[in-house]
Amino acid sequence: ARDKVYVLRCWLALGDKEDTLRRRYRDEDTGEFKARDEPSDEVSEWLGVMVDGGRVKCLKWGKAMIGLRLTGTIPAEIGALDGLIVLNLSRNQICGPLPSEIGRLTSLRHVYLHCNRLQGPLPAEIGAFTALKSMYLDRNNFTGEVPSTLANLTNVKALTLFDNNFDTGVPTEWFDSKLKVQRYFATLRPKRVEDQPS
């Protein structure tokens, strides 16, 4: 029940109507989007929401998955959905910064935020995603330094950062192996005093 409130708050902040979230669904047989006669009170029936064990595990709100484009911002309340394993907001027109509260989502395994209008620096708190396996942040307007805390993400096997406005150089390719990702993350680690030339 707690997750339900935060899912709704996130959906509204991302710029769509409650009625759409609670009524719209994708027909599994035809793939077409349809609307229920009445809004559902069951969060597991809400558009793009997957529930397991009473907790919201996936928000699949990418444009292709919901058949419409979200244009709002990611609210701080996203951090309250700490059971999330998958967060997909790809190919929308979401703007504004990533809130630091997103770092509370320590169970996340897959993050798809590519092809939006997200801006500002990446919060250092994303270094808390220690279960993360893939993160797609390409084609946004992120700025500033890539946080050194990404070096904490030792399980990441897929990463994209290209087509942003970072102050530091970032890989211009899709990293599709753990070896490539971890080599890049190693370059983000602060140099220790004993490593400095004397």
mmCIF file of C-alpha atoms in Angstrom:
data_model
loop_
_atom_site.group_PDB
_atom_site.id
_atom_site.type_symbol
_atom_site.label_atom_id
_atom_site.label_comp_id
_atom_site.label_asym_id
_atom_site.label_seq_id
_atom_site.Cartn_x
_atom_site.Cartn_y
_atom_site.Cartn_z
ATOM 1 C CA ALA A 1 0.000 0.000 0.000
ATOM 2 C CA ARG A 2 2.903 2.356 0.747
ATOM 3 C CA ASP A 3 4.413 1.767 -2.682
ATOM 4 C CA LYS A 4 1.075 2.561 -4.320
ATOM 5 C CA VAL A 5 1.150 6.144 -3.050
ATOM 6 C CA TYR A 6 4.686 6.713 -4.302
ATOM 7 C CA VAL A 7 4.029 5.134 -7.705
ATOM 8 C CA LEU A 8 1.131 7.533 -8.173
ATOM 9 C CA ARG A 9 3.193 10.539 -7.029
ATOM 10 C CA CYS A 10 5.990 9.618 -9.438
ATOM 11 C CA TRP A 11 3.560 9.173 -12.338
ATOM 12 C CA LEU A 12 1.945 12.559 -11.686
ATOM 13 C CA ALA A 13 5.344 14.296 -11.391
ATOM 14 C CA LEU A 14 6.376 12.659 -14.668
ATOM 15 C CA GLY A 15 3.509 14.518 -16.248
ATOM 16 C CA ASP A 16 0.552 12.270 -16.844
ATOM 17 C CA LYS A 17 -2.910 11.796 -15.368
ATOM 18 C CA GLU A 18 -3.917 9.381 -12.625
ATOM 19 C CA ASP A 19 -6.756 8.063 -14.770
ATOM 20 C CA THR A 20 -4.286 6.984 -17.484
ATOM 21 C CA LEU A 21 -2.124 5.080 -14.992
ATOM 22 C CA ARG A 22 -5.087 3.270 -13.436
ATOM 23 C CA ARG A 23 -7.108 2.509 -16.600
ATOM 24 C CA ARG A 24 -4.701 2.088 -19.528
ATOM 25 C CA TYR A 25 -3.257 -1.347 -20.215
ATOM 26 C CA ARG A 26 -1.666 -3.276 -23.048
ATOM 27 C CA ASP A 27 -3.608 -6.210 -24.444
ATOM 28 C CA GLU A 28 -1.250 -9.201 -24.240
ATOM 29 C CA ASP A 29 -2.754 -10.860 -27.316
ATOM 30 C CA THR A 30 -2.818 -7.912 -29.723
ATOM 31 C CA GLY A 31 -0.225 -5.570 -28.186
ATOM 32 C CA GLU A 32 -2.737 -2.731 -28.478
ATOM 33 C CA PHE A 33 -3.287 -0.207 -25.707
ATOM 34 C CA LYS A 34 -6.788 -0.232 -24.268
ATOM 35 C CA ALA A 35 -8.637 1.358 -21.350
ATOM 36 C CA ARG A 36 -10.559 -0.359 -18.575
ATOM 37 C CA ASP A 37 -14.121 0.799 -17.986
ATOM 38 C CA GLU A 38 -13.199 1.715 -14.411
ATOM 39 C CA PRO A 39 -9.841 2.746 -12.913
ATOM 40 C CA SER A 40 -8.116 -0.122 -11.088
ATOM 41 C CA ASP A 41 -7.214 0.132 -7.412
ATOM 42 C CA GLU A 42 -4.741 -2.743 -7.780
ATOM 43 C CA VAL A 43 -1.241 -1.326 -8.263
ATOM 44 C CA SER A 44 -0.245 -4.568 -10.015
ATOM 45 C CA GLU A 45 -2.771 -3.705 -12.760
ATOM 46 C CA TRP A 46 -1.457 -0.178 -13.261
ATOM 47 C CA LEU A 47 0.253 0.698 -16.530
ATOM 48 C CA GLY A 48 3.871 -0.499 -16.651
ATOM 49 C CA VAL A 49 3.988 -1.503 -12.964
ATOM 50 C CA MET A 50 5.136 -4.966 -11.875
ATOM 51 C CA VAL A 51 4.646 -6.206 -8.325
ATOM 52 C CA ASP A 52 6.123 -9.194 -6.528
ATOM 53 C CA GLY A 53 5.669 -10.110 -2.880
ATOM 54 C CA GLY A 54 3.594 -7.004 -2.294
ATOM 55 C CA ARG A 55 6.373 -4.644 -3.412
ATOM 56 C CA VAL A 56 6.722 -2.712 -6.659
ATOM 57 C CA LYS A 57 9.679 -4.317 -8.459
ATOM 58 C CA CYS A 58 9.549 -2.741 -11.932
ATOM 59 C CA LEU A 59 8.464 0.573 -13.374
ATOM 60 C CA LYS A 60 8.439 0.062 -17.115
ATOM 61 C CA TRP A 61 7.425 3.512 -18.266
ATOM 62 C CA GLY A 62 9.527 3.714 -21.404
ATOM 63 C CA LYS A 63 7.608 5.255 -24.305
ATOM 64 C CA ALA A 64 7.350 1.957 -26.183
ATOM 65 C CA MET A 65 5.947 0.197 -23.108
ATOM 66 C CA ILE A 66 3.226 2.693 -22.266
ATOM 67 C CA GLY A 67 2.390 4.053 -25.710
ATOM 68 C CA LEU A 68 2.715 7.695 -24.712
ATOM 69 C CA ARG A 69 5.488 10.136 -23.850
ATOM 70 C CA LEU A 70 6.153 11.424 -20.327
ATOM 71 C CA THR A 71 7.314 15.044 -20.148
ATOM 72 C CA GLY A 72 7.646 15.887 -16.439
ATOM 73 C CA THR A 73 10.436 15.409 -13.896
ATOM 74 C CA ILE A 74 11.650 12.545 -11.693
ATOM 75 C CA PRO A 75 10.529 13.408 -8.152
ATOM 76 C CA ALA A 76 12.372 12.788 -4.882
ATOM 77 C CA GLU A 77 9.625 10.279 -4.002
ATOM 78 C CA ILE A 78 11.242 7.807 -6.416
ATOM 79 C CA GLY A 79 13.604 6.993 -3.538
ATOM 80 C CA ALA A 80 10.725 5.568 -1.482
ATOM 81 C CA LEU A 81 10.265 2.718 -3.996
ATOM 82 C CA ASP A 82 13.234 0.886 -2.505
ATOM 83 C CA GLY A 83 12.074 -2.531 -3.775
ATOM 84 C CA LEU A 84 12.634 -1.518 -7.413
ATOM 85 C CA ILE A 85 14.783 -3.841 -9.503
ATOM 86 C CA VAL A 86 14.064 -2.255 -12.913
ATOM 87 C CA LEU A 87 13.531 1.437 -13.654
ATOM 88 C CA ASN A 88 12.762 2.141 -17.307
ATOM 89 C CA LEU A 89 11.861 5.709 -18.281
ATOM 90 C CA SER A 90 13.540 5.574 -21.693
ATOM 91 C CA ARG A 91 12.631 7.519 -24.844
ATOM 92 C CA ASN A 92 10.425 10.073 -23.150
ATOM 93 C CA GLN A 93 10.929 13.828 -22.776
ATOM 94 C CA ILE A 94 11.613 13.811 -19.045
ATOM 95 C CA CYS A 95 13.572 16.878 -17.948
ATOM 96 C CA GLY A 96 15.233 18.256 -14.831
ATOM 97 C CA PRO A 97 17.872 16.645 -12.626
ATOM 98 C CA LEU A 98 18.106 13.145 -11.228
ATOM 99 C CA PRO A 99 17.180 13.574 -7.549
ATOM 100 C CA SER A 100 19.793 12.444 -5.015
ATOM 101 C CA GLU A 101 17.076 10.321 -3.352
ATOM 102 C CA ILE A 102 17.399 7.897 -6.263
ATOM 103 C CA GLY A 103 20.428 6.552 -4.362
ATOM 104 C CA ARG A 104 18.022 4.824 -1.944
ATOM 105 C CA LEU A 105 17.157 2.306 -4.684
ATOM 106 C CA THR A 106 19.908 -0.082 -3.658
ATOM 107 C CA SER A 107 18.116 -3.136 -5.132
ATOM 108 C CA LEU A 108 18.173 -1.734 -8.676
ATOM 109 C CA ARG A 109 19.672 -4.042 -11.278
ATOM 110 C CA HIS A 110 18.720 -2.238 -14.490
ATOM 111 C CA VAL A 111 18.315 1.508 -15.143
ATOM 112 C CA TYR A 112 17.125 2.795 -18.524
ATOM 113 C CA LEU A 113 17.011 6.604 -18.647
ATOM 114 C CA HIS A 114 18.368 7.072 -22.177
ATOM 115 C CA CYS A 115 16.825 9.400 -24.759
ATOM 116 C CA ASN A 116 15.322 12.005 -22.446
ATOM 117 C CA ARG A 117 16.088 15.615 -21.538
ATOM 118 C CA LEU A 118 17.563 14.961 -18.104
ATOM 119 C CA GLN A 119 20.070 17.582 -17.017
ATOM 120 C CA GLY A 120 22.434 18.672 -14.277
ATOM 121 C CA PRO A 121 25.105 16.560 -12.636
ATOM 122 C CA LEU A 122 24.708 12.869 -11.914
ATOM 123 C CA PRO A 123 24.185 12.551 -8.150
ATOM 124 C CA ALA A 124 27.057 10.840 -6.330
ATOM 125 C CA GLU A 125 24.394 8.743 -4.589
ATOM 126 C CA ILE A 126 24.044 6.507 -7.650
ATOM 127 C CA GLY A 127 27.220 4.876 -6.365
ATOM 128 C CA ALA A 128 24.912 3.084 -3.883
ATOM 129 C CA PHE A 129 23.417 0.922 -6.698
ATOM 130 C CA THR A 130 25.709 -1.958 -5.747
ATOM 131 C CA ALA A 131 23.386 -4.621 -7.268
ATOM 132 C CA LEU A 132 23.301 -2.783 -10.615
ATOM 133 C CA LYS A 133 24.057 -4.756 -13.789
ATOM 134 C CA SER A 134 23.178 -2.228 -16.521
ATOM 135 C CA MET A 135 22.773 1.536 -16.741
ATOM 136 C CA TYR A 136 21.817 3.472 -19.870
ATOM 137 C CA LEU A 137 22.110 7.258 -19.501
ATOM 138 C CA ASP A 138 23.002 8.243 -23.074
ATOM 139 C CA ARG A 139 21.338 11.005 -25.085
ATOM 140 C CA ASN A 140 20.439 13.376 -22.260
ATOM 141 C CA ASN A 141 21.848 16.730 -21.114
ATOM 142 C CA PHE A 142 23.817 15.653 -18.050
ATOM 143 C CA THR A 143 26.650 18.012 -17.072
ATOM 144 C CA GLY A 144 29.490 18.209 -14.543
ATOM 145 C CA GLU A 145 31.882 15.468 -13.563
ATOM 146 C CA VAL A 146 31.028 11.786 -13.765
ATOM 147 C CA PRO A 147 30.957 10.885 -10.054
ATOM 148 C CA SER A 148 33.843 8.779 -8.763
ATOM 149 C CA THR A 149 31.273 6.798 -6.748
ATOM 150 C CA LEU A 150 30.421 4.880 -9.939
ATOM 151 C CA ALA A 151 33.585 2.902 -9.190
ATOM 152 C CA ASN A 152 31.553 1.214 -6.399
ATOM 153 C CA LEU A 153 29.348 -0.470 -9.015
ATOM 154 C CA THR A 154 31.385 -3.618 -9.419
ATOM 155 C CA ASN A 155 28.580 -5.714 -10.998
ATOM 156 C CA VAL A 156 27.821 -3.447 -13.968
ATOM 157 C CA LYS A 157 28.149 -5.202 -17.341
ATOM 158 C CA ALA A 158 26.514 -2.616 -19.632
ATOM 159 C CA LEU A 159 26.885 1.172 -19.587
ATOM 160 C CA THR A 160 26.153 4.131 -21.862
ATOM 161 C CA LEU A 161 27.046 7.755 -21.081
ATOM 162 C CA PHE A 162 27.577 9.222 -24.574
ATOM 163 C CA ASP A 163 25.739 12.220 -26.066
ATOM 164 C CA ASN A 164 25.620 14.244 -22.853
ATOM 165 C CA ASN A 165 27.472 17.406 -21.791
ATOM 166 C CA PHE A 166 29.804 16.074 -19.105
ATOM 167 C CA ASP A 167 32.846 18.193 -18.212
ATOM 168 C CA THR A 168 35.081 15.147 -18.417
ATOM 169 C CA GLY A 169 35.509 12.847 -21.356
ATOM 170 C CA VAL A 170 33.209 9.846 -21.323
ATOM 171 C CA PRO A 171 33.200 6.736 -23.488
ATOM 172 C CA THR A 172 31.649 7.401 -26.879
ATOM 173 C CA GLU A 173 30.613 3.787 -27.244
ATOM 174 C CA TRP A 174 28.213 1.366 -25.617
ATOM 175 C CA PHE A 175 30.161 -0.692 -23.099
ATOM 176 C CA ASP A 176 28.715 -4.176 -23.348
ATOM 177 C CA SER A 177 31.049 -6.173 -21.137
ATOM 178 C CA LYS A 178 31.947 -6.118 -17.473
ATOM 179 C CA LEU A 179 35.643 -5.835 -18.343
ATOM 180 C CA LYS A 180 35.151 -2.656 -20.401
ATOM 181 C CA VAL A 181 32.864 -1.062 -17.819
ATOM 182 C CA GLN A 182 35.139 -1.841 -14.890
ATOM 183 C CA ARG A 183 38.217 -0.527 -16.741
ATOM 184 C CA TYR A 184 36.394 2.766 -17.256
ATOM 185 C CA PHE A 185 35.180 2.891 -13.639
ATOM 186 C CA ALA A 186 38.778 2.349 -12.476
ATOM 187 C CA THR A 187 39.707 5.656 -14.145
ATOM 188 C CA LEU A 188 37.162 7.435 -11.936
ATOM 189 C CA ARG A 189 38.722 6.326 -8.665
ATOM 190 C CA PRO A 190 40.573 9.124 -6.866
ATOM 191 C CA LYS A 191 44.324 8.699 -6.999
ATOM 192 C CA ARG A 192 45.812 7.741 -3.654
ATOM 193 C CA VAL A 193 48.687 9.791 -2.275
ATOM 194 C CA GLU A 194 51.075 6.849 -2.606
ATOM 195 C CA ASP A 195 50.165 6.577 -6.303
ATOM 196 C CA GLN A 196 51.226 10.169 -7.042
ATOM 197 C CA PRO A 197 54.651 10.684 -8.641
ATOM 198 C CA SER A 198 57.175 12.095 -6.164
#
